[in-house]
mmCIF file with all atom_site columns, C-alpha atoms in Angstrom:
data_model
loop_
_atom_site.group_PDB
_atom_site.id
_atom_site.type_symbol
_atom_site.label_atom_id
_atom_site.label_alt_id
_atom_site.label_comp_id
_atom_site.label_asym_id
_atom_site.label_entity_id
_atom_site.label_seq_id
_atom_site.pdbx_PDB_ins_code
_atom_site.Cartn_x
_atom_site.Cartn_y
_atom_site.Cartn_z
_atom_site.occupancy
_atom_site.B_iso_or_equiv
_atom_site.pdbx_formal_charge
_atom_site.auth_seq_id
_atom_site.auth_comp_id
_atom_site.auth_asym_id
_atom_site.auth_atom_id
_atom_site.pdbx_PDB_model_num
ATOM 1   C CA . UNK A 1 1   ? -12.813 -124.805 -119.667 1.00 0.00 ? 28  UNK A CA 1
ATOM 2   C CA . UNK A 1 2   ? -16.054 -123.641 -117.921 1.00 0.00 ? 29  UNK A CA 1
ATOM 3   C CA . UNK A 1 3   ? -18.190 -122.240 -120.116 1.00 0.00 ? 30  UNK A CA 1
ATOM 4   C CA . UNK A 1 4   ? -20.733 -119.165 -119.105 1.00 0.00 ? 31  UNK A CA 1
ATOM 5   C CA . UNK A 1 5   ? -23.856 -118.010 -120.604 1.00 0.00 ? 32  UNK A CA 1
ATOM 6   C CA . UNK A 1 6   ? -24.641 -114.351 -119.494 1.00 0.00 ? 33  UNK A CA 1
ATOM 7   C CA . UNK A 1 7   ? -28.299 -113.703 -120.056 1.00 0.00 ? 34  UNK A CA 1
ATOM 8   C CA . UNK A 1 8   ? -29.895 -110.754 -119.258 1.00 0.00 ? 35  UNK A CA 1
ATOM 9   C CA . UNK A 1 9   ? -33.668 -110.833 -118.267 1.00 0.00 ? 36  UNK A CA 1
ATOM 10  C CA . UNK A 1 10  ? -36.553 -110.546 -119.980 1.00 0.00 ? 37  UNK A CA 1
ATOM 11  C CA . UNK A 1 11  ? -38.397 -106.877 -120.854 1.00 0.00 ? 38  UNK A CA 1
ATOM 12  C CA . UNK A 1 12  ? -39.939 -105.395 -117.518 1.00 0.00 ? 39  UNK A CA 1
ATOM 13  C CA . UNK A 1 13  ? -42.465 -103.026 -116.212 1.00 0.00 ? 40  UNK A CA 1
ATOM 14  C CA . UNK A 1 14  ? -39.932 -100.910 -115.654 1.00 0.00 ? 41  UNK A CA 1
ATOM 15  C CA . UNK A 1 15  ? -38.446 -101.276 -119.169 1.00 0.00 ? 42  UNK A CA 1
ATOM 16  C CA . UNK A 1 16  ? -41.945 -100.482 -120.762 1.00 0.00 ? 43  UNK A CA 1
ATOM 17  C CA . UNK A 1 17  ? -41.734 -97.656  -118.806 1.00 0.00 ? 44  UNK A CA 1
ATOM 18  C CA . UNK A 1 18  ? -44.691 -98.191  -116.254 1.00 0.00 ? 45  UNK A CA 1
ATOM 19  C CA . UNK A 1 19  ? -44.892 -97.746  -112.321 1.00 0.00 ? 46  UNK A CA 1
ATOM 20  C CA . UNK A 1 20  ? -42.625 -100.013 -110.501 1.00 0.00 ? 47  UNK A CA 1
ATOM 21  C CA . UNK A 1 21  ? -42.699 -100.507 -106.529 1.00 0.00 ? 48  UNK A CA 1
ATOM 22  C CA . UNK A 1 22  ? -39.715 -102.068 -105.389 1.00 0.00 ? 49  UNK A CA 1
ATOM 23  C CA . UNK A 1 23  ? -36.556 -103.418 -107.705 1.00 0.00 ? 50  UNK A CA 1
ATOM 24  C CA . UNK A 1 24  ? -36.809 -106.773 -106.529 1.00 0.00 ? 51  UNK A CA 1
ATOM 25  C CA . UNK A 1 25  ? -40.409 -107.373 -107.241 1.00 0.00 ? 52  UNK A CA 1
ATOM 26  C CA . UNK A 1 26  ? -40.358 -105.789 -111.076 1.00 0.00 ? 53  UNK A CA 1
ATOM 27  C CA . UNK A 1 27  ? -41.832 -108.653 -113.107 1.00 0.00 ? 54  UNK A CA 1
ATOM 28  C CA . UNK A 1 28  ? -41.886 -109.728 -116.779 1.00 0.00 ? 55  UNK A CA 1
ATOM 29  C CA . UNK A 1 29  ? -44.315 -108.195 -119.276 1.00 0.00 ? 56  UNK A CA 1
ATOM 30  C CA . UNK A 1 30  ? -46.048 -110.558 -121.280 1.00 0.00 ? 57  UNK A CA 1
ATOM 31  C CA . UNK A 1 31  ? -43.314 -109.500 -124.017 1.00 0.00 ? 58  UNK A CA 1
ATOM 32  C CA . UNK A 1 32  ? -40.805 -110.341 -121.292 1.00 0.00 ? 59  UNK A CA 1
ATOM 33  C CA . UNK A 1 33  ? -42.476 -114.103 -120.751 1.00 0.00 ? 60  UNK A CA 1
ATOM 34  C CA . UNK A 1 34  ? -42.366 -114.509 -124.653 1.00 0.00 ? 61  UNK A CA 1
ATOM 35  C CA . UNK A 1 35  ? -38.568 -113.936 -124.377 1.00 0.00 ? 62  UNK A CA 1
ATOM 36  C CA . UNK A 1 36  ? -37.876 -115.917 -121.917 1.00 0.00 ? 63  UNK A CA 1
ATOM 37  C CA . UNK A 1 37  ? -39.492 -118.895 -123.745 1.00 0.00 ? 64  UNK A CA 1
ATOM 38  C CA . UNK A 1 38  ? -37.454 -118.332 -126.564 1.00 0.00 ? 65  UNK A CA 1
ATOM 39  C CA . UNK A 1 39  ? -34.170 -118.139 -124.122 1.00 0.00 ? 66  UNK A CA 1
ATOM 40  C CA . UNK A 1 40  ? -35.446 -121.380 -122.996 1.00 0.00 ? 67  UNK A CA 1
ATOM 41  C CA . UNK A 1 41  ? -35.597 -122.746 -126.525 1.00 0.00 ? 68  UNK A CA 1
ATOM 42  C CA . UNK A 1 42  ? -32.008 -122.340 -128.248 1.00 0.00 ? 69  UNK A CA 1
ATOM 43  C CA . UNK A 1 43  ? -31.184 -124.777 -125.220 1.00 0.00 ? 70  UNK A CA 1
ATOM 44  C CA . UNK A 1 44  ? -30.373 -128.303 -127.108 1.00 0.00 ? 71  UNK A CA 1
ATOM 45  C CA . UNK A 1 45  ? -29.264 -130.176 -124.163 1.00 0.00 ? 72  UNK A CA 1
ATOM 46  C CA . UNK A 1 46  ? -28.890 -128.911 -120.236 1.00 0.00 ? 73  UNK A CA 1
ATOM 47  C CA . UNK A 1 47  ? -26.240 -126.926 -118.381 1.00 0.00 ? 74  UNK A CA 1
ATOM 48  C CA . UNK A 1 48  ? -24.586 -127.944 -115.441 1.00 0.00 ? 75  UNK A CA 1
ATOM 49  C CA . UNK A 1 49  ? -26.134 -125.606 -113.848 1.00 0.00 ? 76  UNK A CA 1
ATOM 50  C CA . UNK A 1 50  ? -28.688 -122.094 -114.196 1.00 0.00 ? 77  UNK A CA 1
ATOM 51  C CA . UNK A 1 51  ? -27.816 -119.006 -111.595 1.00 0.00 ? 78  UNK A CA 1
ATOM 52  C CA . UNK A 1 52  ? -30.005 -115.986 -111.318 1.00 0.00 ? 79  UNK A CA 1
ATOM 53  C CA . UNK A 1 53  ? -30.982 -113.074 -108.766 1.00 0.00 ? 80  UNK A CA 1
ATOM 54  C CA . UNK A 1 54  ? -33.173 -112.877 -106.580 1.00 0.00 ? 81  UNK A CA 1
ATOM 55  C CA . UNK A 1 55  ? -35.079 -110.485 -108.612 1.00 0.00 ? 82  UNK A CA 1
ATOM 56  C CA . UNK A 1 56  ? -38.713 -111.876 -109.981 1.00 0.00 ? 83  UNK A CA 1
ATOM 57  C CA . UNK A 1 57  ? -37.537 -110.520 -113.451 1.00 0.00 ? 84  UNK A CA 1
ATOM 58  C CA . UNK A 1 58  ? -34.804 -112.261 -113.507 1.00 0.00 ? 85  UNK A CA 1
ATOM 59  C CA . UNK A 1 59  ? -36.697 -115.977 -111.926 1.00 0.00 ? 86  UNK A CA 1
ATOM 60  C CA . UNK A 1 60  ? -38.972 -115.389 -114.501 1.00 0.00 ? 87  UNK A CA 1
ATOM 61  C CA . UNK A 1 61  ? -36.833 -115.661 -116.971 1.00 0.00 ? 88  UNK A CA 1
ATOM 62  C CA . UNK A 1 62  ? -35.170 -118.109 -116.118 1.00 0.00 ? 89  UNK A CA 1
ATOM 63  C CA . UNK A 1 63  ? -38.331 -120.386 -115.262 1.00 0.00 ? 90  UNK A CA 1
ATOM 64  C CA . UNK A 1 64  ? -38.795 -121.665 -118.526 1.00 0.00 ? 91  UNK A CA 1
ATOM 65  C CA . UNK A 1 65  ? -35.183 -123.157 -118.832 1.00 0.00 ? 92  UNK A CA 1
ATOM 66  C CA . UNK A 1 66  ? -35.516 -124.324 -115.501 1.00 0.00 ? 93  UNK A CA 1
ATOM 67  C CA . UNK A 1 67  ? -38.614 -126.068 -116.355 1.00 0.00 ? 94  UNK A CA 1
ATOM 68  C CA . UNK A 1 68  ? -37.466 -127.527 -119.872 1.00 0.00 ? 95  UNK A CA 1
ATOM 69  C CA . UNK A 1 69  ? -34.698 -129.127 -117.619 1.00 0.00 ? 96  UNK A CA 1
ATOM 70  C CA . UNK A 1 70  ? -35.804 -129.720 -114.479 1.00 0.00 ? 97  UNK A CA 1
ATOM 71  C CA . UNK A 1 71  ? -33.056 -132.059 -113.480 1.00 0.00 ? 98  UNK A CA 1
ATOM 72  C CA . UNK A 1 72  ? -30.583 -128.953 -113.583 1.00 0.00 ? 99  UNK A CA 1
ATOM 73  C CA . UNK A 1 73  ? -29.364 -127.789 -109.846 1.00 0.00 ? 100 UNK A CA 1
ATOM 74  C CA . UNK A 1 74  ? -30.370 -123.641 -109.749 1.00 0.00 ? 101 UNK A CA 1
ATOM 75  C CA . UNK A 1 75  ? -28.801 -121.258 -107.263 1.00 0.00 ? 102 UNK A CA 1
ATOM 76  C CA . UNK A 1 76  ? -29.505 -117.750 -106.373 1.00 0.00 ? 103 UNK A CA 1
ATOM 77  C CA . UNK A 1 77  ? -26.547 -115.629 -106.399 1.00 0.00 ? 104 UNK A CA 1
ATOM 78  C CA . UNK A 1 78  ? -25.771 -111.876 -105.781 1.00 0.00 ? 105 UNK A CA 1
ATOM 79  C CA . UNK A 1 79  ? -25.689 -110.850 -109.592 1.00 0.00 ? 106 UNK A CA 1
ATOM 80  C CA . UNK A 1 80  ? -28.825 -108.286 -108.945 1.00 0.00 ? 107 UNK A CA 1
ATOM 81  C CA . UNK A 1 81  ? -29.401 -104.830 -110.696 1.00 0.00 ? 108 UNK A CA 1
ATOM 82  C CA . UNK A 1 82  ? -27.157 -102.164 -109.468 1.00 0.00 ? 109 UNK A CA 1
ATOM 83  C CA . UNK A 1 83  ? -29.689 -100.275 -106.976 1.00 0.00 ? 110 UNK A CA 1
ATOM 84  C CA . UNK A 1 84  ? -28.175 -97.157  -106.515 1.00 0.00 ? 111 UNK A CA 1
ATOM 85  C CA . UNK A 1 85  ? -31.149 -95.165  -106.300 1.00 0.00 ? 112 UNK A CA 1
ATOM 86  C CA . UNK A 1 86  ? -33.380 -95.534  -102.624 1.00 0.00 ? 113 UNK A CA 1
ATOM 87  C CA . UNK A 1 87  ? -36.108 -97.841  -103.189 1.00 0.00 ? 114 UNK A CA 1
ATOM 88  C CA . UNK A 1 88  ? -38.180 -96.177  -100.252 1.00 0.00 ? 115 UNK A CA 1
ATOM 89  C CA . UNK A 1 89  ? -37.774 -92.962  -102.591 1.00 0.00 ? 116 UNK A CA 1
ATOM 90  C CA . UNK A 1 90  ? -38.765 -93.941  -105.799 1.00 0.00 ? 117 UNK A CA 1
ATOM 91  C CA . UNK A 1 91  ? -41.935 -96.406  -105.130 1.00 0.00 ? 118 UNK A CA 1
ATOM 92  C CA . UNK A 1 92  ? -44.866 -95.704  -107.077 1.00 0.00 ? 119 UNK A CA 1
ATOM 93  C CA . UNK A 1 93  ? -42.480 -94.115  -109.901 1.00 0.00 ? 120 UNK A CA 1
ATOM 94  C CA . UNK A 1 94  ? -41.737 -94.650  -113.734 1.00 0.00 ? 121 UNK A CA 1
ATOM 95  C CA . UNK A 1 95  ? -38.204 -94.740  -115.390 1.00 0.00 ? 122 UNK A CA 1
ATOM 96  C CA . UNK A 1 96  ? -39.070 -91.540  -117.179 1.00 0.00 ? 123 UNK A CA 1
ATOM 97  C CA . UNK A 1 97  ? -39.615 -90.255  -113.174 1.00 0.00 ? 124 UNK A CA 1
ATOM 98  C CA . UNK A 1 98  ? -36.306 -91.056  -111.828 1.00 0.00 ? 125 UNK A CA 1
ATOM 99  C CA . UNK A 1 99  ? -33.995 -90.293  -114.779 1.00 0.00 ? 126 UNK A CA 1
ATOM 100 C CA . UNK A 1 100 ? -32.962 -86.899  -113.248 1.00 0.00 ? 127 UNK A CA 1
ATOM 101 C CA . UNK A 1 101 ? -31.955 -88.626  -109.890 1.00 0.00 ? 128 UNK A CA 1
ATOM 102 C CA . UNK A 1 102 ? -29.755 -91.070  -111.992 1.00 0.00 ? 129 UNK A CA 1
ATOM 103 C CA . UNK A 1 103 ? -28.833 -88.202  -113.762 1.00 0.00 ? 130 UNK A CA 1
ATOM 104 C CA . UNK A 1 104 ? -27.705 -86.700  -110.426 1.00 0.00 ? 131 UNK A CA 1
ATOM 105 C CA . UNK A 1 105 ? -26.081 -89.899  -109.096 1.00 0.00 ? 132 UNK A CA 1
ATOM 106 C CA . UNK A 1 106 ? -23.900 -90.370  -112.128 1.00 0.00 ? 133 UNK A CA 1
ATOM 107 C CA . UNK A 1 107 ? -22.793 -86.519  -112.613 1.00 0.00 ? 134 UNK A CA 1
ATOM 108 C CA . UNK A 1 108 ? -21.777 -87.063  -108.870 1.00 0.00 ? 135 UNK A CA 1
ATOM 109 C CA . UNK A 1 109 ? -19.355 -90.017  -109.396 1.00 0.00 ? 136 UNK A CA 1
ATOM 110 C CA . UNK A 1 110 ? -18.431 -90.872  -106.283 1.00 0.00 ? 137 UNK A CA 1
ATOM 111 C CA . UNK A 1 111 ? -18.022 -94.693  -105.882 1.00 0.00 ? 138 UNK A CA 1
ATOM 112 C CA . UNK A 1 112 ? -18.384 -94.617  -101.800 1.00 0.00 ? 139 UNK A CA 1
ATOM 113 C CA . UNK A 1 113 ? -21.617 -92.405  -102.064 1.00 0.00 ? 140 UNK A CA 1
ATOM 114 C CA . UNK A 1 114 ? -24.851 -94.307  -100.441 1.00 0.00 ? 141 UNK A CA 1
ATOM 115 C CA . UNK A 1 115 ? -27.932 -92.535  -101.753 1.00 0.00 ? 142 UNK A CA 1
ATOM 116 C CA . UNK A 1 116 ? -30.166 -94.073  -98.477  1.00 0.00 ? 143 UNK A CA 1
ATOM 117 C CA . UNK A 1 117 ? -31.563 -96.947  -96.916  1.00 0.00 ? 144 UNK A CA 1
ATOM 118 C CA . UNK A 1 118 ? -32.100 -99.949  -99.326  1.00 0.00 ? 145 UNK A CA 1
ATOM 119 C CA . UNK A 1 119 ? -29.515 -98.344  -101.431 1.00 0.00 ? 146 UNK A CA 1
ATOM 120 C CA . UNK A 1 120 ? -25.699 -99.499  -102.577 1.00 0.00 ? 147 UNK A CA 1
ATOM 121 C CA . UNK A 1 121 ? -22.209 -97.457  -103.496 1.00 0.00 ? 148 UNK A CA 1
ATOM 122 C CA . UNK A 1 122 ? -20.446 -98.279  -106.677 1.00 0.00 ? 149 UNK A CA 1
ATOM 123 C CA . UNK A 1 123 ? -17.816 -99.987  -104.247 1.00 0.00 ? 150 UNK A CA 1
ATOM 124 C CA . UNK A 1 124 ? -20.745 -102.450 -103.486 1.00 0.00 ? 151 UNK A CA 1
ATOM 125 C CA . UNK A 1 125 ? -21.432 -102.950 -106.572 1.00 0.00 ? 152 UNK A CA 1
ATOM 126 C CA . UNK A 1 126 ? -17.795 -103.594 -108.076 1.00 0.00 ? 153 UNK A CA 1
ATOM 127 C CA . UNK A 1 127 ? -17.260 -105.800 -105.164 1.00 0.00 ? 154 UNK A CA 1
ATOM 128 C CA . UNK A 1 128 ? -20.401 -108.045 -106.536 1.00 0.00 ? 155 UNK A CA 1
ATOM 129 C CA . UNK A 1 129 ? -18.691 -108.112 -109.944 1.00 0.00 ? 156 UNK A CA 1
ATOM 130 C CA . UNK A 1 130 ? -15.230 -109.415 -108.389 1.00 0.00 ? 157 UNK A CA 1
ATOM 131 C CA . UNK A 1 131 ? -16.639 -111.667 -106.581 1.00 0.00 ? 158 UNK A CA 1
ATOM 132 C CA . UNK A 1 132 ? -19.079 -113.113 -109.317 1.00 0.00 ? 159 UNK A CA 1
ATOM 133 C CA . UNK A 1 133 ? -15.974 -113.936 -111.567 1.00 0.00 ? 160 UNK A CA 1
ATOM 134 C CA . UNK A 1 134 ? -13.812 -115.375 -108.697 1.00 0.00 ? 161 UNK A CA 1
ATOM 135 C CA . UNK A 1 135 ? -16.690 -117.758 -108.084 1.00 0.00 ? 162 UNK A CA 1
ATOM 136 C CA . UNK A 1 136 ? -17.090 -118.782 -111.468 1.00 0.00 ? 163 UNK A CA 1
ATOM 137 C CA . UNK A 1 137 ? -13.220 -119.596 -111.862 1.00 0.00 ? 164 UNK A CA 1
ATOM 138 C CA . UNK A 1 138 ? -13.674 -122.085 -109.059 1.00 0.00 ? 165 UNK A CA 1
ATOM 139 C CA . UNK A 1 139 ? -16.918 -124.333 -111.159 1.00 0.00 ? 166 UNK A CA 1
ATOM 140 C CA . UNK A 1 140 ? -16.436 -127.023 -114.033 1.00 0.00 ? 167 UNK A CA 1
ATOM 141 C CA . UNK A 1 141 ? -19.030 -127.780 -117.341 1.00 0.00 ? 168 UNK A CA 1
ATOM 142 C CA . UNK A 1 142 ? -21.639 -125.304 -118.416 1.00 0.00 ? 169 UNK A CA 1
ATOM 143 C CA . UNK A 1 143 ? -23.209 -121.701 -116.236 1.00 0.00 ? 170 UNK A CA 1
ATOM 144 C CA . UNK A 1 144 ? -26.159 -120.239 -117.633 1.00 0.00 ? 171 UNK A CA 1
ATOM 145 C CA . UNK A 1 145 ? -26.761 -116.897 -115.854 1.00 0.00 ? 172 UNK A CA 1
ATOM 146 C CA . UNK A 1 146 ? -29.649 -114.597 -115.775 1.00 0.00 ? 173 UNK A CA 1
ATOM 147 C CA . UNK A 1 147 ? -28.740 -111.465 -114.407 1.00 0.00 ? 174 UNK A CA 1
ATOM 148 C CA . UNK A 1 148 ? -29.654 -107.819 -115.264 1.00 0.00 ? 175 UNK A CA 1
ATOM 149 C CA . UNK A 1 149 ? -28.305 -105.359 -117.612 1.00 0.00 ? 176 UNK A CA 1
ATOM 150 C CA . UNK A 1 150 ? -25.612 -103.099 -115.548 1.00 0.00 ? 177 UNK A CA 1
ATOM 151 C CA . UNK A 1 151 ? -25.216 -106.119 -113.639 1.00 0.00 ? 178 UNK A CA 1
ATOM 152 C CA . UNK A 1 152 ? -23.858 -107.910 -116.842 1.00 0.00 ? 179 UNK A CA 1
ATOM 153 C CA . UNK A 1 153 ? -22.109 -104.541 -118.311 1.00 0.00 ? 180 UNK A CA 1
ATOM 154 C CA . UNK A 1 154 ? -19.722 -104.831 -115.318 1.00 0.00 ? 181 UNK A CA 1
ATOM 155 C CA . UNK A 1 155 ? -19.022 -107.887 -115.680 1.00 0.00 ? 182 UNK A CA 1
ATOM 156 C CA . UNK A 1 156 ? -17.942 -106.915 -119.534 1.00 0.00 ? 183 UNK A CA 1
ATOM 157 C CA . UNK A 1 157 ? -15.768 -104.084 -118.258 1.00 0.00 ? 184 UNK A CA 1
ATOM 158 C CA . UNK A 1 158 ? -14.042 -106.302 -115.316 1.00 0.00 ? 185 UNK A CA 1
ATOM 159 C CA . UNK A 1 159 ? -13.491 -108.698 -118.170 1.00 0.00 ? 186 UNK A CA 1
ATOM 160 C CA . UNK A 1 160 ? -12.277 -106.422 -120.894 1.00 0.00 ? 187 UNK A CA 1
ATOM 161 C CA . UNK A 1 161 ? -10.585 -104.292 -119.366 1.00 0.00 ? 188 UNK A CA 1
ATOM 162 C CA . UNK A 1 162 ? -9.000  -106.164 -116.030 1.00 0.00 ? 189 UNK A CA 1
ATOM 163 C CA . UNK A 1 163 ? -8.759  -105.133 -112.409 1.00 0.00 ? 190 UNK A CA 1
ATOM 164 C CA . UNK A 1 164 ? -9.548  -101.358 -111.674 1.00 0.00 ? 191 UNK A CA 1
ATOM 165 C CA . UNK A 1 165 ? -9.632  -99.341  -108.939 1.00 0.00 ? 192 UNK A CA 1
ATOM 166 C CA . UNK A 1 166 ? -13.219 -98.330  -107.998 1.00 0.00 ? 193 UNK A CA 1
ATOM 167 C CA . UNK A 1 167 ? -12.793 -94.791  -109.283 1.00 0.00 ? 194 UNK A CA 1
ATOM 168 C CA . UNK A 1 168 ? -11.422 -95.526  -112.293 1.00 0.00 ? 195 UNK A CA 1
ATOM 169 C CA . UNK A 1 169 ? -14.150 -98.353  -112.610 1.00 0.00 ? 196 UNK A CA 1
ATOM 170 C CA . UNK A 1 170 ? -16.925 -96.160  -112.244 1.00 0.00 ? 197 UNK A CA 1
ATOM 171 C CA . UNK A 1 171 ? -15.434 -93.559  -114.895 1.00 0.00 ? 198 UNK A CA 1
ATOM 172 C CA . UNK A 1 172 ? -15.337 -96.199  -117.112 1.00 0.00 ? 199 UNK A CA 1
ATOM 173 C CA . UNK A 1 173 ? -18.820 -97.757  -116.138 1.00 0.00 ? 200 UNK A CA 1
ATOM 174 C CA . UNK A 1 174 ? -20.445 -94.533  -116.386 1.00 0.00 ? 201 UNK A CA 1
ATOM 175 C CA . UNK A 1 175 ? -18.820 -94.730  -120.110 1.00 0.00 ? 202 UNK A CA 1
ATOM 176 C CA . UNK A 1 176 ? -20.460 -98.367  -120.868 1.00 0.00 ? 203 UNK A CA 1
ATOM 177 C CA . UNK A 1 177 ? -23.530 -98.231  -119.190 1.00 0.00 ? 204 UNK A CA 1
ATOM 178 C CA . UNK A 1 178 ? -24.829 -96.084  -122.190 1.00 0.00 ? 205 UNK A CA 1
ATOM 179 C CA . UNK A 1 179 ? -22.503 -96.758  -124.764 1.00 0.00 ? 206 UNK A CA 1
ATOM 180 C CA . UNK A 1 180 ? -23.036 -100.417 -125.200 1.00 0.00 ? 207 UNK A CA 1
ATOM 181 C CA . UNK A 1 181 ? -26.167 -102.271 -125.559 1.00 0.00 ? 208 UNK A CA 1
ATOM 182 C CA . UNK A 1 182 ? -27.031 -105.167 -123.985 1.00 0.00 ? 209 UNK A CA 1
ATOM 183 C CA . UNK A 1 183 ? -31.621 -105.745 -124.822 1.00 0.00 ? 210 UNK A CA 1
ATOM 184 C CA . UNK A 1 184 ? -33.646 -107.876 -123.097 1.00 0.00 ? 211 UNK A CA 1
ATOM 185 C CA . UNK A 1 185 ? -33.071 -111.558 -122.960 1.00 0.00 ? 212 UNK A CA 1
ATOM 186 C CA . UNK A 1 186 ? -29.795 -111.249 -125.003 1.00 0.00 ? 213 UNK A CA 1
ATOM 187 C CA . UNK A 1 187 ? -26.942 -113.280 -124.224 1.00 0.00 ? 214 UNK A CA 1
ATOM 188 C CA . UNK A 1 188 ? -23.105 -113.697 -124.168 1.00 0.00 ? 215 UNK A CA 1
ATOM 189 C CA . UNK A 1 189 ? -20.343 -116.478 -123.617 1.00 0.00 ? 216 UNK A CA 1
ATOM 190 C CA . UNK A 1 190 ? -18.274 -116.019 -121.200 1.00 0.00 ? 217 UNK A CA 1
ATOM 191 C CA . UNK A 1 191 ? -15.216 -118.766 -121.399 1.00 0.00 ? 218 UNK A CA 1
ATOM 192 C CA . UNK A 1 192 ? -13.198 -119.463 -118.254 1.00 0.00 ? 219 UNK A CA 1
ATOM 193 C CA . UNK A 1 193 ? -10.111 -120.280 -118.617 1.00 0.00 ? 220 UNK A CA 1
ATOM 194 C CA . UNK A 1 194 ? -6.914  -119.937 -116.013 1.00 0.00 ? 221 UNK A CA 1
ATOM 195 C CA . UNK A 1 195 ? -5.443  -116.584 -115.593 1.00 0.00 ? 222 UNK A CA 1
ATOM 196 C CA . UNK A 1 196 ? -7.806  -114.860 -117.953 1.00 0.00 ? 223 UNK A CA 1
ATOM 197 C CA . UNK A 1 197 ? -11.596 -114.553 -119.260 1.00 0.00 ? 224 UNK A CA 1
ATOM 198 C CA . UNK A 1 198 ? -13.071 -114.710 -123.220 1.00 0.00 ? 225 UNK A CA 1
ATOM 199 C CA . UNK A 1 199 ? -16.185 -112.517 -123.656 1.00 0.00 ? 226 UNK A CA 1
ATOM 200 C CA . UNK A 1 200 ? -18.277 -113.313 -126.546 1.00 0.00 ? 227 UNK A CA 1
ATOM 201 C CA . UNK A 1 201 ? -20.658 -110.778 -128.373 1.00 0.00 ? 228 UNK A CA 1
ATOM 202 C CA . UNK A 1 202 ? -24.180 -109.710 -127.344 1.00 0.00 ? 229 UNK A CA 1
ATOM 203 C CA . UNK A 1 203 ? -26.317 -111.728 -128.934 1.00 0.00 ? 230 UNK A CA 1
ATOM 204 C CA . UNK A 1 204 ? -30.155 -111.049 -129.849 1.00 0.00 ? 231 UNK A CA 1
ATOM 205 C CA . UNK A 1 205 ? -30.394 -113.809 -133.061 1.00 0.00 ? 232 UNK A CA 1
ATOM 206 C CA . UNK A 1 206 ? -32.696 -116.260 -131.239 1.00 0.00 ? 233 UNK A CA 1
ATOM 207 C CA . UNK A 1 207 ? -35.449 -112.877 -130.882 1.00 0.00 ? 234 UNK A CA 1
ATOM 208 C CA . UNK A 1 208 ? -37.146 -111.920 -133.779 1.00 0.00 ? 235 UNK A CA 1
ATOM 209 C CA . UNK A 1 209 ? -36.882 -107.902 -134.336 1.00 0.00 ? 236 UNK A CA 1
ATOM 210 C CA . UNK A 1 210 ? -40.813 -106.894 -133.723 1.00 0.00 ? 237 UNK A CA 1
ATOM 211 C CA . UNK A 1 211 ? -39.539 -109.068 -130.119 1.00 0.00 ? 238 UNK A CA 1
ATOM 212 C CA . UNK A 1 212 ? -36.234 -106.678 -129.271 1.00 0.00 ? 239 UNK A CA 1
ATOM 213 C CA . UNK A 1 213 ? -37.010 -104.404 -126.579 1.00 0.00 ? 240 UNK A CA 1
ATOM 214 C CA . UNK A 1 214 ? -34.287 -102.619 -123.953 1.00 0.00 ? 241 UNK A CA 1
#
């Protein structure tokens, strides 16, 4: 039965709430880097394999595994943050700045709506989420994943609650995205098995509490 390790990355800029340019290029904090070194750490013997996105926070995080195991293939797969806001709009900007816009987007709940260049519809996104857990149906032996945070909440509502329809999806995503926390550099199983998926809990015991940040 494969065997999945969902981690989400390390604290960010963004997360500690300063300016950010583009999504992709967000690093770690030096609070994020700690974390990371402690993901690497609970790590007794190597995966098959470590996946992450393209997204420096989420390589950073997953450097130090990768480096306490260098023998381990890595991949980069699509499992980036949900970017549903512009980038082009937004550079130079804190969290605090854009939480009306996601305020906006959200209130709007449209799954085909495209807020500009750079940008991608809830259908985008849900398709990413399919297509994540179709792939890992088809691998053997251990996955760790470092991913991001509404990235790895879909993938806990496509999971929980089965296929959806995109509408319906996004209700229910709008629901989870707030309802259920998932901090920095906290991880869940994910077993594999045929015909059906076991989700574990979200797990923070490998961070000490003055290190939990979202």
């Amino acid at each position: 039965m494969p065997i999945v390790r969902l981690i989400r990355h390390g604290q960010s800029a963004s997360n500690a709430g300063e300016t950010t340019i583009y999504p992709d290029t967000i690093p770690l904090t030096p609070l994020g880097h700690a974390q990371a070194a402690l993901v690497a750490s609970c790590f007794l013997r190597p995966p098959r394999r470590v996946v992450f996105s393209a997204f420096d926070r989420a390589v950073q995080t997953a450097q130090p595994l990768c480096d306490r195991f260098p023998e381990v293939p890595v991949a980069v797969w699509p499992v980036q943050e949900f970017t549903y806001l512009a980038p082009r709009r937004y550079t130079g900007t804190t969290r605090r700045d854009r939480a009306a816009a996601v305020s906006d987007y959200w209130q709007r709940l449209d799954p085909r709506f495209r807020d500009a260049e750079g940008a991608e519809s809830f259908v985008d996104f849900w398709d990413r989420v399919e297509g994540f857990l179709e792939r890992l149906h088809t691998l053997a032996g251990s996955t760790v994943v470092f991913s991001h945070g509404q990235f790895l909440r879909g993938v806990m509502l496509r999971v929980l609650a089965g296929p959806l329809g995109a509408q319906e999806a996004m209700v229910r995503f709008r629901a989870i995205r707030t309802a259920v926390a998932y901090p920095n550099a906290a991880m869940t199983v994910l077993a594999m098995s045929p015909g059906q998926a076991l989700l574990g809990q979200v797990r923070t015991s490998h961070l000490p509490p003055q290190m939990l940040s979202t």
